[in-house]
């Protein structure tokens, strides 16, 4: 089944404790991205990757890192999480980057709470 | 910059009622427009899209028309079902880019 998977689905952690949220897709997509969803703000893009070893900042990259060593995986790293990073996170992928013609497929989400 | 504004929810309807969720946008050039749906506990799914003015996107009984003169892309359905209860996001993608800009989402609750 074609899908985007994220792990973990739920995570409660404490300020400053490094964490990684994994994202994997099995559709051989070149484009992957991370969003955060907050009440009243919709979804905002954190980072995106056009292909392996190519990553770039989205609208809200502060406090996050990503890497793209393999086409299928795009982990999101919080080196020193803070409470304002408490949010619902979504990974998404599409065949290529042009959103008009390439549907973005979303993972199920990771709910992160930073105490 | 480019942005999307959609009506605040929740929208509460009885089954078989008519649905309209308003969406307007601000963008330079000719963006593509989308509606995404998020069912409880799941990620977003593309519901429909329109890539140029006067296009009508449709899927699962939902439809929306790209109106450049009013910069709008309102979502409509003639007869909603309980299973349509979800959060609906309007979004735009500036021409020839990879970017998706989302509205804040509108929660729809349909009661039997």
PDB file of C-alpha atoms in Angstrom:
ATOM      1  CA  UNK A   1       0.000   0.000   0.000  1.00  0.00           C
ATOM      2  CA  UNK A   2       1.308   3.412  -1.003  1.00  0.00           C
ATOM      3  CA  UNK A   3       1.738   5.491   2.111  1.00  0.00           C
ATOM      4  CA  UNK A   4       3.675   7.957   4.207  1.00  0.00           C
ATOM      5  CA  UNK A   5       4.475   6.690   7.683  1.00  0.00           C
ATOM      6  CA  UNK A   6       5.584   8.657  10.719  1.00  0.00           C
ATOM      7  CA  UNK A   7       6.924   7.536  14.069  1.00  0.00           C
ATOM      8  CA  UNK A   8       6.163   8.013  16.810  1.00  0.00           C
ATOM      9  CA  UNK A   9       2.498   9.021  16.558  1.00  0.00           C
ATOM     10  CA  UNK A  10       2.523  10.527  20.032  1.00  0.00           C
ATOM     11  CA  UNK A  11       5.439  11.843  22.073  1.00  0.00           C
ATOM     12  CA  UNK A  12       5.693  13.643  25.393  1.00  0.00           C
ATOM     13  CA  UNK A  13       9.145  14.941  26.247  1.00  0.00           C
ATOM     14  CA  UNK A  14      10.898  17.572  28.322  1.00  0.00           C
ATOM     15  CA  UNK A  15      12.610  20.789  27.352  1.00  0.00           C
ATOM     16  CA  UNK A  16      16.088  20.278  25.930  1.00  0.00           C
ATOM     17  CA  UNK A  17      15.947  16.535  25.308  1.00  0.00           C
ATOM     18  CA  UNK A  18      16.879  15.858  21.699  1.00  0.00           C
ATOM     19  CA  UNK A  19      14.350  13.929  19.658  1.00  0.00           C
ATOM     20  CA  UNK A  20      13.816  12.666  16.130  1.00  0.00           C
ATOM     21  CA  UNK A  21      10.545  12.084  14.334  1.00  0.00           C
ATOM     22  CA  UNK A  22      10.945   9.691  11.439  1.00  0.00           C
ATOM     23  CA  UNK A  23       9.143   9.902   8.113  1.00  0.00           C
ATOM     24  CA  UNK A  24       9.231   7.311   5.368  1.00  0.00           C
ATOM     25  CA  UNK A  25       7.438   6.994   2.021  1.00  0.00           C
ATOM     26  CA  UNK A  26       7.247   3.988  -0.285  1.00  0.00           C
ATOM     27  CA  UNK A  27       6.180   5.774  -3.464  1.00  0.00           C
ATOM     28  CA  UNK A  28       9.644   6.708  -4.770  1.00  0.00           C
ATOM     29  CA  UNK A  29       8.743  10.372  -4.409  1.00  0.00           C
ATOM     30  CA  UNK A  30      11.433  12.970  -4.888  1.00  0.00           C
ATOM     31  CA  UNK A  31       9.787  15.767  -2.899  1.00  0.00           C
ATOM     32  CA  UNK A  32       9.224  15.574   0.857  1.00  0.00           C
ATOM     33  CA  UNK A  33       8.322  18.181   3.434  1.00  0.00           C
ATOM     34  CA  UNK A  34       7.431  18.739   7.066  1.00  0.00           C
ATOM     35  CA  UNK A  35       4.552  20.857   8.388  1.00  0.00           C
ATOM     36  CA  UNK A  36       3.329  21.816  11.788  1.00  0.00           C
ATOM     37  CA  UNK A  37      -0.345  22.350  12.507  1.00  0.00           C
ATOM     38  CA  UNK A  38      -1.429  24.734  15.227  1.00  0.00           C
ATOM     39  CA  UNK A  39      -4.949  25.914  16.160  1.00  0.00           C
ATOM     40  CA  UNK A  40      -5.902  29.057  14.302  1.00  0.00           C
ATOM     41  CA  UNK A  41      -2.772  28.938  12.137  1.00  0.00           C
ATOM     42  CA  UNK A  42      -3.425  26.053   9.778  1.00  0.00           C
ATOM     43  CA  UNK A  43      -0.406  24.161   8.456  1.00  0.00           C
ATOM     44  CA  UNK A  44       2.952  25.860   8.106  1.00  0.00           C
ATOM     45  CA  UNK A  45       5.910  24.384   6.292  1.00  0.00           C
ATOM     46  CA  UNK A  46       9.049  23.761   8.360  1.00  0.00           C
ATOM     47  CA  UNK A  47      11.512  22.271   5.845  1.00  0.00           C
ATOM     48  CA  UNK A  48      11.338  20.621   2.478  1.00  0.00           C
ATOM     49  CA  UNK A  49      13.551  18.501   0.249  1.00  0.00           C
ATOM     50  CA  UNK A  50      13.488  18.396  -3.531  1.00  0.00           C
ATOM     51  CA  UNK A  51      15.666  15.274  -3.666  1.00  0.00           C
ATOM     52  CA  UNK A  52      18.378  13.330  -1.866  1.00  0.00           C
ATOM     53  CA  UNK A  53      20.888  15.628  -0.160  1.00  0.00           C
ATOM     54  CA  UNK A  54      18.853  18.706  -1.143  1.00  0.00           C
ATOM     55  CA  UNK A  55      16.969  20.419   1.689  1.00  0.00           C
ATOM     56  CA  UNK A  56      15.718  23.956   2.236  1.00  0.00           C
ATOM     57  CA  UNK A  57      13.942  26.044   4.823  1.00  0.00           C
ATOM     58  CA  UNK A  58      10.214  26.553   4.793  1.00  0.00           C
ATOM     59  CA  UNK A  59       8.327  29.253   6.646  1.00  0.00           C
ATOM     60  CA  UNK A  60       9.078  28.227  10.241  1.00  0.00           C
ATOM     61  CA  UNK A  61      12.461  26.421  10.333  1.00  0.00           C
ATOM     62  CA  UNK A  62      13.834  27.796  13.626  1.00  0.00           C
ATOM     63  CA  UNK A  63      14.606  25.063  16.139  1.00  0.00           C
ATOM     64  CA  UNK A  64      14.417  22.218  13.614  1.00  0.00           C
ATOM     65  CA  UNK A  65      16.844  20.253  11.472  1.00  0.00           C
ATOM     66  CA  UNK A  66      16.287  17.719   8.708  1.00  0.00           C
ATOM     67  CA  UNK A  67      18.354  15.377   6.619  1.00  0.00           C
ATOM     68  CA  UNK A  68      17.729  13.495   3.379  1.00  0.00           C
ATOM     69  CA  UNK A  69      20.328  10.766   3.006  1.00  0.00           C
ATOM     70  CA  UNK A  70      17.974   8.373   1.230  1.00  0.00           C
ATOM     71  CA  UNK A  71      15.059   9.095  -1.056  1.00  0.00           C
ATOM     72  CA  UNK A  72      12.478   7.352   1.133  1.00  0.00           C
ATOM     73  CA  UNK A  73      13.361   8.889   4.524  1.00  0.00           C
ATOM     74  CA  UNK A  74      13.143  12.448   5.785  1.00  0.00           C
ATOM     75  CA  UNK A  75      13.599  12.666   9.565  1.00  0.00           C
ATOM     76  CA  UNK A  76      12.783  15.795  11.555  1.00  0.00           C
ATOM     77  CA  UNK A  77      15.234  16.554  14.362  1.00  0.00           C
ATOM     78  CA  UNK A  78      14.635  18.798  17.352  1.00  0.00           C
ATOM     79  CA  UNK A  79      18.069  19.293  18.940  1.00  0.00           C
ATOM     80  CA  UNK A  80      16.758  21.136  21.998  1.00  0.00           C
ATOM     81  CA  UNK A  81      12.955  21.107  22.072  1.00  0.00           C
ATOM     82  CA  UNK A  82      11.073  23.923  23.765  1.00  0.00           C
ATOM     83  CA  UNK A  83       7.420  24.184  24.827  1.00  0.00           C
ATOM     84  CA  UNK A  84       6.581  26.388  21.819  1.00  0.00           C
ATOM     85  CA  UNK A  85       7.322  23.382  19.617  1.00  0.00           C
ATOM     86  CA  UNK A  86       4.354  21.542  21.108  1.00  0.00           C
ATOM     87  CA  UNK A  87       2.297  20.886  18.001  1.00  0.00           C
ATOM     88  CA  UNK A  88       0.927  18.352  15.533  1.00  0.00           C
ATOM     89  CA  UNK A  89       3.499  17.512  12.879  1.00  0.00           C
ATOM     90  CA  UNK A  90       2.858  16.153   9.405  1.00  0.00           C
ATOM     91  CA  UNK A  91       5.248  14.752   6.867  1.00  0.00           C
ATOM     92  CA  UNK A  92       4.215  14.878   3.213  1.00  0.00           C
ATOM     93  CA  UNK A  93       5.613  13.666  -0.097  1.00  0.00           C
ATOM     94  CA  UNK A  94       4.937  14.086  -3.783  1.00  0.00           C
ATOM     95  CA  UNK A  95       6.488  12.794  -6.966  1.00  0.00           C
ATOM     96  CA  UNK A  96       7.944  16.192  -7.839  1.00  0.00           C
ATOM     97  CA  UNK A  97       7.756  19.609  -6.265  1.00  0.00           C
ATOM     98  CA  UNK A  98       5.222  21.407  -8.467  1.00  0.00           C
ATOM     99  CA  UNK A  99       2.130  21.324  -6.266  1.00  0.00           C
ATOM    100  CA  UNK A 100      -0.231  22.178  -9.109  1.00  0.00           C
ATOM    101  CA  UNK A 101       0.308  18.836 -10.800  1.00  0.00           C
ATOM    102  CA  UNK A 102       1.757  16.630  -8.091  1.00  0.00           C
ATOM    103  CA  UNK A 103      -0.540  15.656  -5.246  1.00  0.00           C
ATOM    104  CA  UNK A 104       1.047  15.799  -1.843  1.00  0.00           C
ATOM    105  CA  UNK A 105       0.411  12.711   0.286  1.00  0.00           C
ATOM    106  CA  UNK A 106       0.379  13.251   4.025  1.00  0.00           C
ATOM    107  CA  UNK A 107       1.386  11.000   6.866  1.00  0.00           C
ATOM    108  CA  UNK A 108      -0.945  10.400   9.835  1.00  0.00           C
ATOM    109  CA  UNK A 109       0.707  12.998  12.044  1.00  0.00           C
ATOM    110  CA  UNK A 110       2.835  13.084  15.193  1.00  0.00           C
ATOM    111  CA  UNK A 111       1.466  14.840  18.232  1.00  0.00           C
ATOM    112  CA  UNK A 112       4.391  16.267  20.206  1.00  0.00           C
ATOM    113  CA  UNK A 113       4.149  17.744  23.688  1.00  0.00           C
ATOM    114  CA  UNK A 114       7.200  19.464  25.179  1.00  0.00           C
ATOM    115  CA  UNK A 115       6.953  20.070  28.926  1.00  0.00           C
TER     116      UNK A 115
ATOM    117  CA  UNK B   1       2.502  37.789   0.571  1.00  0.00           C
ATOM    118  CA  UNK B   2       0.171  35.076  -0.654  1.00  0.00           C
ATOM    119  CA  UNK B   3      -2.473  33.959   1.812  1.00  0.00           C
ATOM    120  CA  UNK B   4      -5.722  32.041   2.219  1.00  0.00           C
ATOM    121  CA  UNK B   5      -8.694  33.051   4.367  1.00  0.00           C
ATOM    122  CA  UNK B   6     -11.467  30.643   5.181  1.00  0.00           C
ATOM    123  CA  UNK B   7     -14.500  30.881   7.380  1.00  0.00           C
ATOM    124  CA  UNK B   8     -14.178  29.976  11.005  1.00  0.00           C
ATOM    125  CA  UNK B   9     -15.997  26.969  12.281  1.00  0.00           C
ATOM    126  CA  UNK B  10     -17.370  24.863  13.482  1.00  0.00           C
ATOM    127  CA  UNK B  11     -20.036  24.506  10.860  1.00  0.00           C
ATOM    128  CA  UNK B  12     -22.833  22.377  12.265  1.00  0.00           C
ATOM    129  CA  UNK B  13     -25.388  20.836   9.914  1.00  0.00           C
ATOM    130  CA  UNK B  14     -28.027  18.162   9.858  1.00  0.00           C
ATOM    131  CA  UNK B  15     -27.657  15.255   7.477  1.00  0.00           C
ATOM    132  CA  UNK B  16     -28.772  16.080   3.902  1.00  0.00           C
ATOM    133  CA  UNK B  17     -28.321  19.831   4.413  1.00  0.00           C
ATOM    134  CA  UNK B  18     -26.505  21.997   1.870  1.00  0.00           C
ATOM    135  CA  UNK B  19     -22.919  22.887   2.680  1.00  0.00           C
ATOM    136  CA  UNK B  20     -20.894  25.966   1.801  1.00  0.00           C
ATOM    137  CA  UNK B  21     -17.466  26.683   3.255  1.00  0.00           C
ATOM    138  CA  UNK B  22     -16.079  30.009   2.090  1.00  0.00           C
ATOM    139  CA  UNK B  23     -12.493  30.468   0.978  1.00  0.00           C
ATOM    140  CA  UNK B  24     -10.846  33.564  -0.463  1.00  0.00           C
ATOM    141  CA  UNK B  25      -7.250  34.069  -1.407  1.00  0.00           C
ATOM    142  CA  UNK B  26      -4.615  36.707  -2.038  1.00  0.00           C
ATOM    143  CA  UNK B  27      -1.942  35.863  -4.569  1.00  0.00           C
ATOM    144  CA  UNK B  28       0.054  37.329  -7.391  1.00  0.00           C
ATOM    145  CA  UNK B  29      -0.241  35.690 -10.767  1.00  0.00           C
ATOM    146  CA  UNK B  30      -2.227  32.506 -11.264  1.00  0.00           C
ATOM    147  CA  UNK B  31      -2.091  30.127  -8.334  1.00  0.00           C
ATOM    148  CA  UNK B  32      -3.582  26.664  -8.207  1.00  0.00           C
ATOM    149  CA  UNK B  33      -6.273  26.137  -5.565  1.00  0.00           C
ATOM    150  CA  UNK B  34      -7.020  23.109  -3.442  1.00  0.00           C
ATOM    151  CA  UNK B  35      -9.341  21.715  -0.815  1.00  0.00           C
ATOM    152  CA  UNK B  36      -7.896  19.167   1.590  1.00  0.00           C
ATOM    153  CA  UNK B  37      -9.887  17.144   4.127  1.00  0.00           C
ATOM    154  CA  UNK B  38      -8.639  15.832   7.469  1.00  0.00           C
ATOM    155  CA  UNK B  39     -10.709  13.088   9.090  1.00  0.00           C
ATOM    156  CA  UNK B  40     -10.300  12.560  12.847  1.00  0.00           C
ATOM    157  CA  UNK B  41      -6.908  11.108  13.718  1.00  0.00           C
ATOM    158  CA  UNK B  42      -5.669  11.104  10.133  1.00  0.00           C
ATOM    159  CA  UNK B  43      -3.467  13.150   7.860  1.00  0.00           C
ATOM    160  CA  UNK B  44      -4.727  15.476   5.156  1.00  0.00           C
ATOM    161  CA  UNK B  45      -6.105  14.109   1.896  1.00  0.00           C
ATOM    162  CA  UNK B  46      -6.549  16.023  -1.308  1.00  0.00           C
ATOM    163  CA  UNK B  47     -10.283  16.456  -1.931  1.00  0.00           C
ATOM    164  CA  UNK B  48     -10.264  18.504  -5.125  1.00  0.00           C
ATOM    165  CA  UNK B  49      -8.274  21.102  -7.001  1.00  0.00           C
ATOM    166  CA  UNK B  50      -8.461  23.668  -9.788  1.00  0.00           C
ATOM    167  CA  UNK B  51      -5.452  24.971 -11.663  1.00  0.00           C
ATOM    168  CA  UNK B  52      -6.891  27.876 -13.661  1.00  0.00           C
ATOM    169  CA  UNK B  53      -9.674  30.448 -13.581  1.00  0.00           C
ATOM    170  CA  UNK B  54     -13.225  29.117 -14.070  1.00  0.00           C
ATOM    171  CA  UNK B  55     -12.104  25.525 -13.531  1.00  0.00           C
ATOM    172  CA  UNK B  56     -14.415  23.470 -11.343  1.00  0.00           C
ATOM    173  CA  UNK B  57     -12.904  20.809  -9.146  1.00  0.00           C
ATOM    174  CA  UNK B  58     -15.175  18.012  -7.948  1.00  0.00           C
ATOM    175  CA  UNK B  59     -14.926  14.807  -5.957  1.00  0.00           C
ATOM    176  CA  UNK B  60     -17.226  12.725  -3.711  1.00  0.00           C
ATOM    177  CA  UNK B  61     -20.118  15.139  -4.289  1.00  0.00           C
ATOM    178  CA  UNK B  62     -18.060  18.181  -3.300  1.00  0.00           C
ATOM    179  CA  UNK B  63     -17.268  20.902  -5.779  1.00  0.00           C
ATOM    180  CA  UNK B  64     -15.546  24.272  -5.913  1.00  0.00           C
ATOM    181  CA  UNK B  65     -15.098  26.781  -8.727  1.00  0.00           C
ATOM    182  CA  UNK B  66     -11.989  28.930  -9.197  1.00  0.00           C
ATOM    183  CA  UNK B  67     -13.326  32.494  -9.382  1.00  0.00           C
ATOM    184  CA  UNK B  68     -10.546  34.903 -10.256  1.00  0.00           C
ATOM    185  CA  UNK B  69     -12.812  37.973 -10.282  1.00  0.00           C
ATOM    186  CA  UNK B  70     -13.764  37.424  -6.633  1.00  0.00           C
ATOM    187  CA  UNK B  71     -10.540  35.570  -5.664  1.00  0.00           C
ATOM    188  CA  UNK B  72     -12.634  32.791  -4.194  1.00  0.00           C
ATOM    189  CA  UNK B  73     -12.792  28.996  -4.148  1.00  0.00           C
ATOM    190  CA  UNK B  74     -15.838  28.134  -2.038  1.00  0.00           C
ATOM    191  CA  UNK B  75     -16.505  24.489  -1.224  1.00  0.00           C
ATOM    192  CA  UNK B  76     -20.057  23.199  -1.710  1.00  0.00           C
ATOM    193  CA  UNK B  77     -21.946  19.965  -1.342  1.00  0.00           C
ATOM    194  CA  UNK B  78     -25.639  19.510  -2.001  1.00  0.00           C
ATOM    195  CA  UNK B  79     -26.380  16.940   0.693  1.00  0.00           C
ATOM    196  CA  UNK B  80     -23.936  16.239   3.497  1.00  0.00           C
ATOM    197  CA  UNK B  81     -23.602  12.972   5.355  1.00  0.00           C
ATOM    198  CA  UNK B  82     -22.442  12.200   8.878  1.00  0.00           C
ATOM    199  CA  UNK B  83     -19.310  10.683   7.324  1.00  0.00           C
ATOM    200  CA  UNK B  84     -18.379  14.118   5.929  1.00  0.00           C
ATOM    201  CA  UNK B  85     -17.610  15.343   9.444  1.00  0.00           C
ATOM    202  CA  UNK B  86     -13.980  16.469   9.274  1.00  0.00           C
ATOM    203  CA  UNK B  87     -11.760  19.528   9.081  1.00  0.00           C
ATOM    204  CA  UNK B  88     -11.530  21.132   5.637  1.00  0.00           C
ATOM    205  CA  UNK B  89      -8.518  23.172   4.541  1.00  0.00           C
ATOM    206  CA  UNK B  90      -8.388  25.529   1.615  1.00  0.00           C
ATOM    207  CA  UNK B  91      -4.908  25.956   0.130  1.00  0.00           C
ATOM    208  CA  UNK B  92      -3.126  27.619  -2.745  1.00  0.00           C
ATOM    209  CA  UNK B  93       0.076  26.973  -4.596  1.00  0.00           C
ATOM    210  CA  UNK B  94       1.704  29.911  -6.384  1.00  0.00           C
ATOM    211  CA  UNK B  95       2.258  29.246 -10.069  1.00  0.00           C
ATOM    212  CA  UNK B  96       5.036  26.766 -10.860  1.00  0.00           C
ATOM    213  CA  UNK B  97       6.185  26.336  -7.263  1.00  0.00           C
ATOM    214  CA  UNK B  98       6.321  23.540  -4.770  1.00  0.00           C
ATOM    215  CA  UNK B  99       4.809  25.644  -2.018  1.00  0.00           C
ATOM    216  CA  UNK B 100       1.405  24.994  -0.438  1.00  0.00           C
ATOM    217  CA  UNK B 101      -0.129  27.781   1.635  1.00  0.00           C
ATOM    218  CA  UNK B 102      -2.979  26.646   3.859  1.00  0.00           C
ATOM    219  CA  UNK B 103      -5.914  28.385   5.444  1.00  0.00           C
ATOM    220  CA  UNK B 104      -6.679  27.833   9.104  1.00  0.00           C
ATOM    221  CA  UNK B 105      -9.182  25.033   8.524  1.00  0.00           C
ATOM    222  CA  UNK B 106     -12.939  24.766   9.066  1.00  0.00           C
ATOM    223  CA  UNK B 107     -14.418  22.012  11.183  1.00  0.00           C
ATOM    224  CA  UNK B 108     -17.639  20.501   9.834  1.00  0.00           C
ATOM    225  CA  UNK B 109     -19.926  18.555  12.143  1.00  0.00           C
ATOM    226  CA  UNK B 110     -22.870  16.715  10.616  1.00  0.00           C
ATOM    227  CA  UNK B 111     -25.550  15.268  12.881  1.00  0.00           C
ATOM    228  CA  UNK B 112     -28.097  12.570  11.964  1.00  0.00           C
TER     229      UNK B 112
END
